[in-house]
Short mmCIF file of C-alpha atoms in Angstrom, two decimals:
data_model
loop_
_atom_site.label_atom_id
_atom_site.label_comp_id
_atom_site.label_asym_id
_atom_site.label_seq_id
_atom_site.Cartn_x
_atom_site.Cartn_y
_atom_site.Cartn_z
CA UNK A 8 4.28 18.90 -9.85
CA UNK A 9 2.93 17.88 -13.11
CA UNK A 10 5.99 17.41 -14.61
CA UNK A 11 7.50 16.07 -11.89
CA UNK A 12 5.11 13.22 -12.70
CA UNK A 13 5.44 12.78 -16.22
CA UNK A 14 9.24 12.71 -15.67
CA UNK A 15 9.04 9.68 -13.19
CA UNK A 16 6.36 7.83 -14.91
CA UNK A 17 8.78 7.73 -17.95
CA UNK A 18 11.60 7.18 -16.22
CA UNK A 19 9.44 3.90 -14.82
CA UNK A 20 8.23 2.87 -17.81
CA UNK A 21 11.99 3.09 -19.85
CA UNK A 22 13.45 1.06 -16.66
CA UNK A 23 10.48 -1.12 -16.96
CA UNK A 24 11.17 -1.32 -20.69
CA UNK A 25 14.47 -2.23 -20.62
CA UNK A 26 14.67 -4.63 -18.09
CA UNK A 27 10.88 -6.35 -18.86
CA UNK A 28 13.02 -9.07 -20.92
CA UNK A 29 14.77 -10.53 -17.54
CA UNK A 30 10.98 -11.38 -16.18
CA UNK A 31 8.47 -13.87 -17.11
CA UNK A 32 5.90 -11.22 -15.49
CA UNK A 33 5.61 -7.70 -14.23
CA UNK A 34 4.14 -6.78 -11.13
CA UNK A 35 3.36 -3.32 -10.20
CA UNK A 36 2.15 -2.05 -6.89
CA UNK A 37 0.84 1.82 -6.77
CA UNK A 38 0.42 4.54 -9.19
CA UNK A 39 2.58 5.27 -11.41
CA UNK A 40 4.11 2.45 -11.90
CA UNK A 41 0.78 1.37 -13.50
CA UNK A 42 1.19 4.04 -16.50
CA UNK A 43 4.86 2.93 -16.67
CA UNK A 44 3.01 -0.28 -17.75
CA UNK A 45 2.21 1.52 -21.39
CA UNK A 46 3.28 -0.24 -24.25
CA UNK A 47 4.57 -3.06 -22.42
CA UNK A 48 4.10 -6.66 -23.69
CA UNK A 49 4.60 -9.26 -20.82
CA UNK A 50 2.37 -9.92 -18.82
CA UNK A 51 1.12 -7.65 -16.25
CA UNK A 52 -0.24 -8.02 -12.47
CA UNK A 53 -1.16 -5.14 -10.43
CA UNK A 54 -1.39 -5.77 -6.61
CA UNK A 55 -4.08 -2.54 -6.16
CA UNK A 56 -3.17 -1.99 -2.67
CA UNK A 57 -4.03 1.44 -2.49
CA UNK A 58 -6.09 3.83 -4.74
CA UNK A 59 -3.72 5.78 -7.39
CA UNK A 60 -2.69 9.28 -6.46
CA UNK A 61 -4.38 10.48 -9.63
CA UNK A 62 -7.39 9.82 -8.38
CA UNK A 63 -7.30 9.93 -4.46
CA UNK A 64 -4.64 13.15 -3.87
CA UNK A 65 -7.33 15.91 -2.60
CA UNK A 66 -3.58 18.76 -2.33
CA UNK A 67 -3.01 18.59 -6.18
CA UNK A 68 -1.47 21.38 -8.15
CA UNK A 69 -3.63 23.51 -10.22
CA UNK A 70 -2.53 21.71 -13.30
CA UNK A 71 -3.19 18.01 -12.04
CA UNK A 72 -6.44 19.33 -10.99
CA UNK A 73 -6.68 20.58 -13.92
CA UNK A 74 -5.85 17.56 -16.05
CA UNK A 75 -7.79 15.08 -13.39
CA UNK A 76 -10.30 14.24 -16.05
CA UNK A 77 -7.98 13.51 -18.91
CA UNK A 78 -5.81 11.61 -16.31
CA UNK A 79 -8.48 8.96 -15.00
CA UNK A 80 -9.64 8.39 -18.63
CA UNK A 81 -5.93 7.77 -19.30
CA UNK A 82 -5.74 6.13 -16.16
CA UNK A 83 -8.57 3.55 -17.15
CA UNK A 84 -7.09 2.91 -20.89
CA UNK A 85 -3.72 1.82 -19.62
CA UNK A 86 -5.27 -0.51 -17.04
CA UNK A 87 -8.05 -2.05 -18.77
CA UNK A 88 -5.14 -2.71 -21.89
CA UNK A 89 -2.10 -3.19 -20.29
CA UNK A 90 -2.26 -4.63 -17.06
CA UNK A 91 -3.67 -8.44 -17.49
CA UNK A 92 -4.74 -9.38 -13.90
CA UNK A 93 -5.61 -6.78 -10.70
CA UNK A 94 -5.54 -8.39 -7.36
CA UNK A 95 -7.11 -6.83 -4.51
CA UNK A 96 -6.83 -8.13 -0.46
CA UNK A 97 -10.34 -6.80 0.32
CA UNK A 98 -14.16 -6.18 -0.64
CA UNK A 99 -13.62 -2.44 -0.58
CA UNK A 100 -10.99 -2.39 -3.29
CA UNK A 101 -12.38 -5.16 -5.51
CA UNK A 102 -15.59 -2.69 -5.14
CA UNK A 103 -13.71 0.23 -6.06
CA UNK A 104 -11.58 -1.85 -9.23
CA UNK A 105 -15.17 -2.75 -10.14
CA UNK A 106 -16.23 0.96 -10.34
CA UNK A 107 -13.04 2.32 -11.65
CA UNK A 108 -12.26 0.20 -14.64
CA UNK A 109 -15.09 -2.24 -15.10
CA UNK A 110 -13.48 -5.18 -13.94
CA UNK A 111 -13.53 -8.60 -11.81
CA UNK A 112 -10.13 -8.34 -9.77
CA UNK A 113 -8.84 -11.35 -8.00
CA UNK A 114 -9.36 -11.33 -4.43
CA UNK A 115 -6.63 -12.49 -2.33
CA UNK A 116 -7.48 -11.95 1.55
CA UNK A 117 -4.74 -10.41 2.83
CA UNK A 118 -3.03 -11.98 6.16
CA UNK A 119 -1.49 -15.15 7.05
CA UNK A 120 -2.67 -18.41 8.20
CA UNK A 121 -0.53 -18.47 11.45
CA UNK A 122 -1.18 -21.82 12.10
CA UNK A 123 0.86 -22.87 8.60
CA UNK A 124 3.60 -20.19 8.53
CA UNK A 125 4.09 -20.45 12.27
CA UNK A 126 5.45 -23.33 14.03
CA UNK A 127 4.26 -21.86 18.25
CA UNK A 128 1.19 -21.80 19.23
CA UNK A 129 -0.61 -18.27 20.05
CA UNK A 130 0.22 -18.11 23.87
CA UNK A 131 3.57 -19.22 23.30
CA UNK A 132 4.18 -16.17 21.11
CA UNK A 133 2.75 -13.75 23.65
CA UNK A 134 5.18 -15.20 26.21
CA UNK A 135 7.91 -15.26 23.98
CA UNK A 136 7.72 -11.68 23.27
CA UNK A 137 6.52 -10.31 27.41
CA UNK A 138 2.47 -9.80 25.94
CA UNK A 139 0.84 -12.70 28.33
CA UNK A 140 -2.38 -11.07 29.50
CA UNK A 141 -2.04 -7.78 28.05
CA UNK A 142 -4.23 -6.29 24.93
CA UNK A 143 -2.27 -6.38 21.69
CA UNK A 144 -2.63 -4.18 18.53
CA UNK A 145 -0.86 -5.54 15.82
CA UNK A 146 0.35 -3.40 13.33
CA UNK A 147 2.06 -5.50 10.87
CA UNK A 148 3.22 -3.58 7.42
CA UNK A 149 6.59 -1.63 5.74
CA UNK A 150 7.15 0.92 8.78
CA UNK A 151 6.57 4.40 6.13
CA UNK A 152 4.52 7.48 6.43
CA UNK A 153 2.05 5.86 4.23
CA UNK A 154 1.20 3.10 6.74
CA UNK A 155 1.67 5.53 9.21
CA UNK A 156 2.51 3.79 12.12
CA UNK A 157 2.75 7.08 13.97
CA UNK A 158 -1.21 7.75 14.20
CA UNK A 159 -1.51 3.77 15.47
CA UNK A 160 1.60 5.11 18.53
CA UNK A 161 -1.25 8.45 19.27
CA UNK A 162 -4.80 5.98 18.77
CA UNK A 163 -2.88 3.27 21.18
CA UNK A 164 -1.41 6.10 23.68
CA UNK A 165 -5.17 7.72 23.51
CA UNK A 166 -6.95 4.23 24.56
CA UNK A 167 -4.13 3.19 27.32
CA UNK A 168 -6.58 5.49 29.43
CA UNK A 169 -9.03 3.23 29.31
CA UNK A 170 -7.08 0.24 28.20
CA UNK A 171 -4.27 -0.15 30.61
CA UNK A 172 -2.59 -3.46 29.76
CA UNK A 173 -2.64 -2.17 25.77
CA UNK A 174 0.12 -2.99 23.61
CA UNK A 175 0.90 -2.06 20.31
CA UNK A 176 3.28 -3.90 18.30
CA UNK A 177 4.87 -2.95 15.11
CA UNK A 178 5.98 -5.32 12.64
CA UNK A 179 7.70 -4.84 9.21
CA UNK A 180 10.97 -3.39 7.52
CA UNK A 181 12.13 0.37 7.65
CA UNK A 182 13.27 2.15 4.64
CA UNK A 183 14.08 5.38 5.09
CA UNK A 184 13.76 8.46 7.80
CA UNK A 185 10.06 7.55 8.81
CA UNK A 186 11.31 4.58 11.59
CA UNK A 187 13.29 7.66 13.33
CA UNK A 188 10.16 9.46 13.68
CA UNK A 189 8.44 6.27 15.15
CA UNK A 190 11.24 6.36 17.41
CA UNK A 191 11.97 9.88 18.43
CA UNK A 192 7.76 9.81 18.96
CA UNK A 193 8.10 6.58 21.59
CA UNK A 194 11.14 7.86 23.38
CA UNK A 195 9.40 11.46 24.42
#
């Protein structure tokens, strides 16, 4: 698994590398593309949306677990001198940014002012979509494993014994396998 890793991360970072020229700016989402931020020189914004697997990934090999020190000292050099500005959507992970690399991210509250981006009013998007009166739990995100969408279908499907009118709606692309699941789940 440990190489497995190295092999992406510089696979990343020569794509990165080569292709860094067509940008003004690089913006990386979730480990590794941060390390395939070494060496780079435009700049750099990471959207820390969720912790790094280096970190966070309690089923590691024997070797990662092995190298976890190394790799969060590494992990901390690369960010603190390659990656120019960390934005976080919440006080948890500005909290943890703080405590992992020393550093003031920006926060930028994640959501949507509805009233701006949306030109209908609230109950005219209920009745739009068949949700007038009932309880809706809105699960907005890329439909993948990682969001999993699957444990919000089980949560919602434990509370409609309490909650009858409960709804849970689903909102976001689908890359990949992980929207069949969703589905084959619903239709059973």
């Amino acid at each position: 698994e440990a190489m497995r890793l190295i092999k992406e991360i510089r696979g990343l970072s020569t794509m990165l590398k080569r292709h860094a020229g067509d940008f003004d700016v690089v913006n990386l989402y979730n480990f590794p593309s941060t390390w395939a931020a070494y060496g780079l020189t435009k700049p750099v914004v990471w959207m820390f949306n969720e912790p790094g697997n280096i970190r966070s990934n309690l089923r590691q090999s024997l070797a990662l677990k092995a190298m976890y020190g190394t790799g969060v000292a590494i992990d901390k050099h690369i960010i603190n001198k390659f990656v120019d500005t960390i934005c976080v959507g919440d006080e948890t992970n500005r909290e943890r940014v703080m405590r992992r690399y020393g550093r003031e991210p920006h926060l930028i509250p994640y959501g949507m002012d509805i009233g701006a981006s949306c030109p209908k009013k609230n109950d005219e998007i209920r009745h739009l979509f068949g949700l007038d009166g009932r309880f809706v739990v809105l699960h907005p995100g890329l439909i993948s494993a990682q969001k999993n969408q699957l444990e919000s279908l089980k949560a919602v499907e434990r509370l409609h014994k309490k909650i009858k009118d409960i709804v849970l709606v689903l909102t976001g692309v689908s890359h990949g396998g992980y929207r069949r699941t969703i589905d084959a789940y619903v239709r059973q």
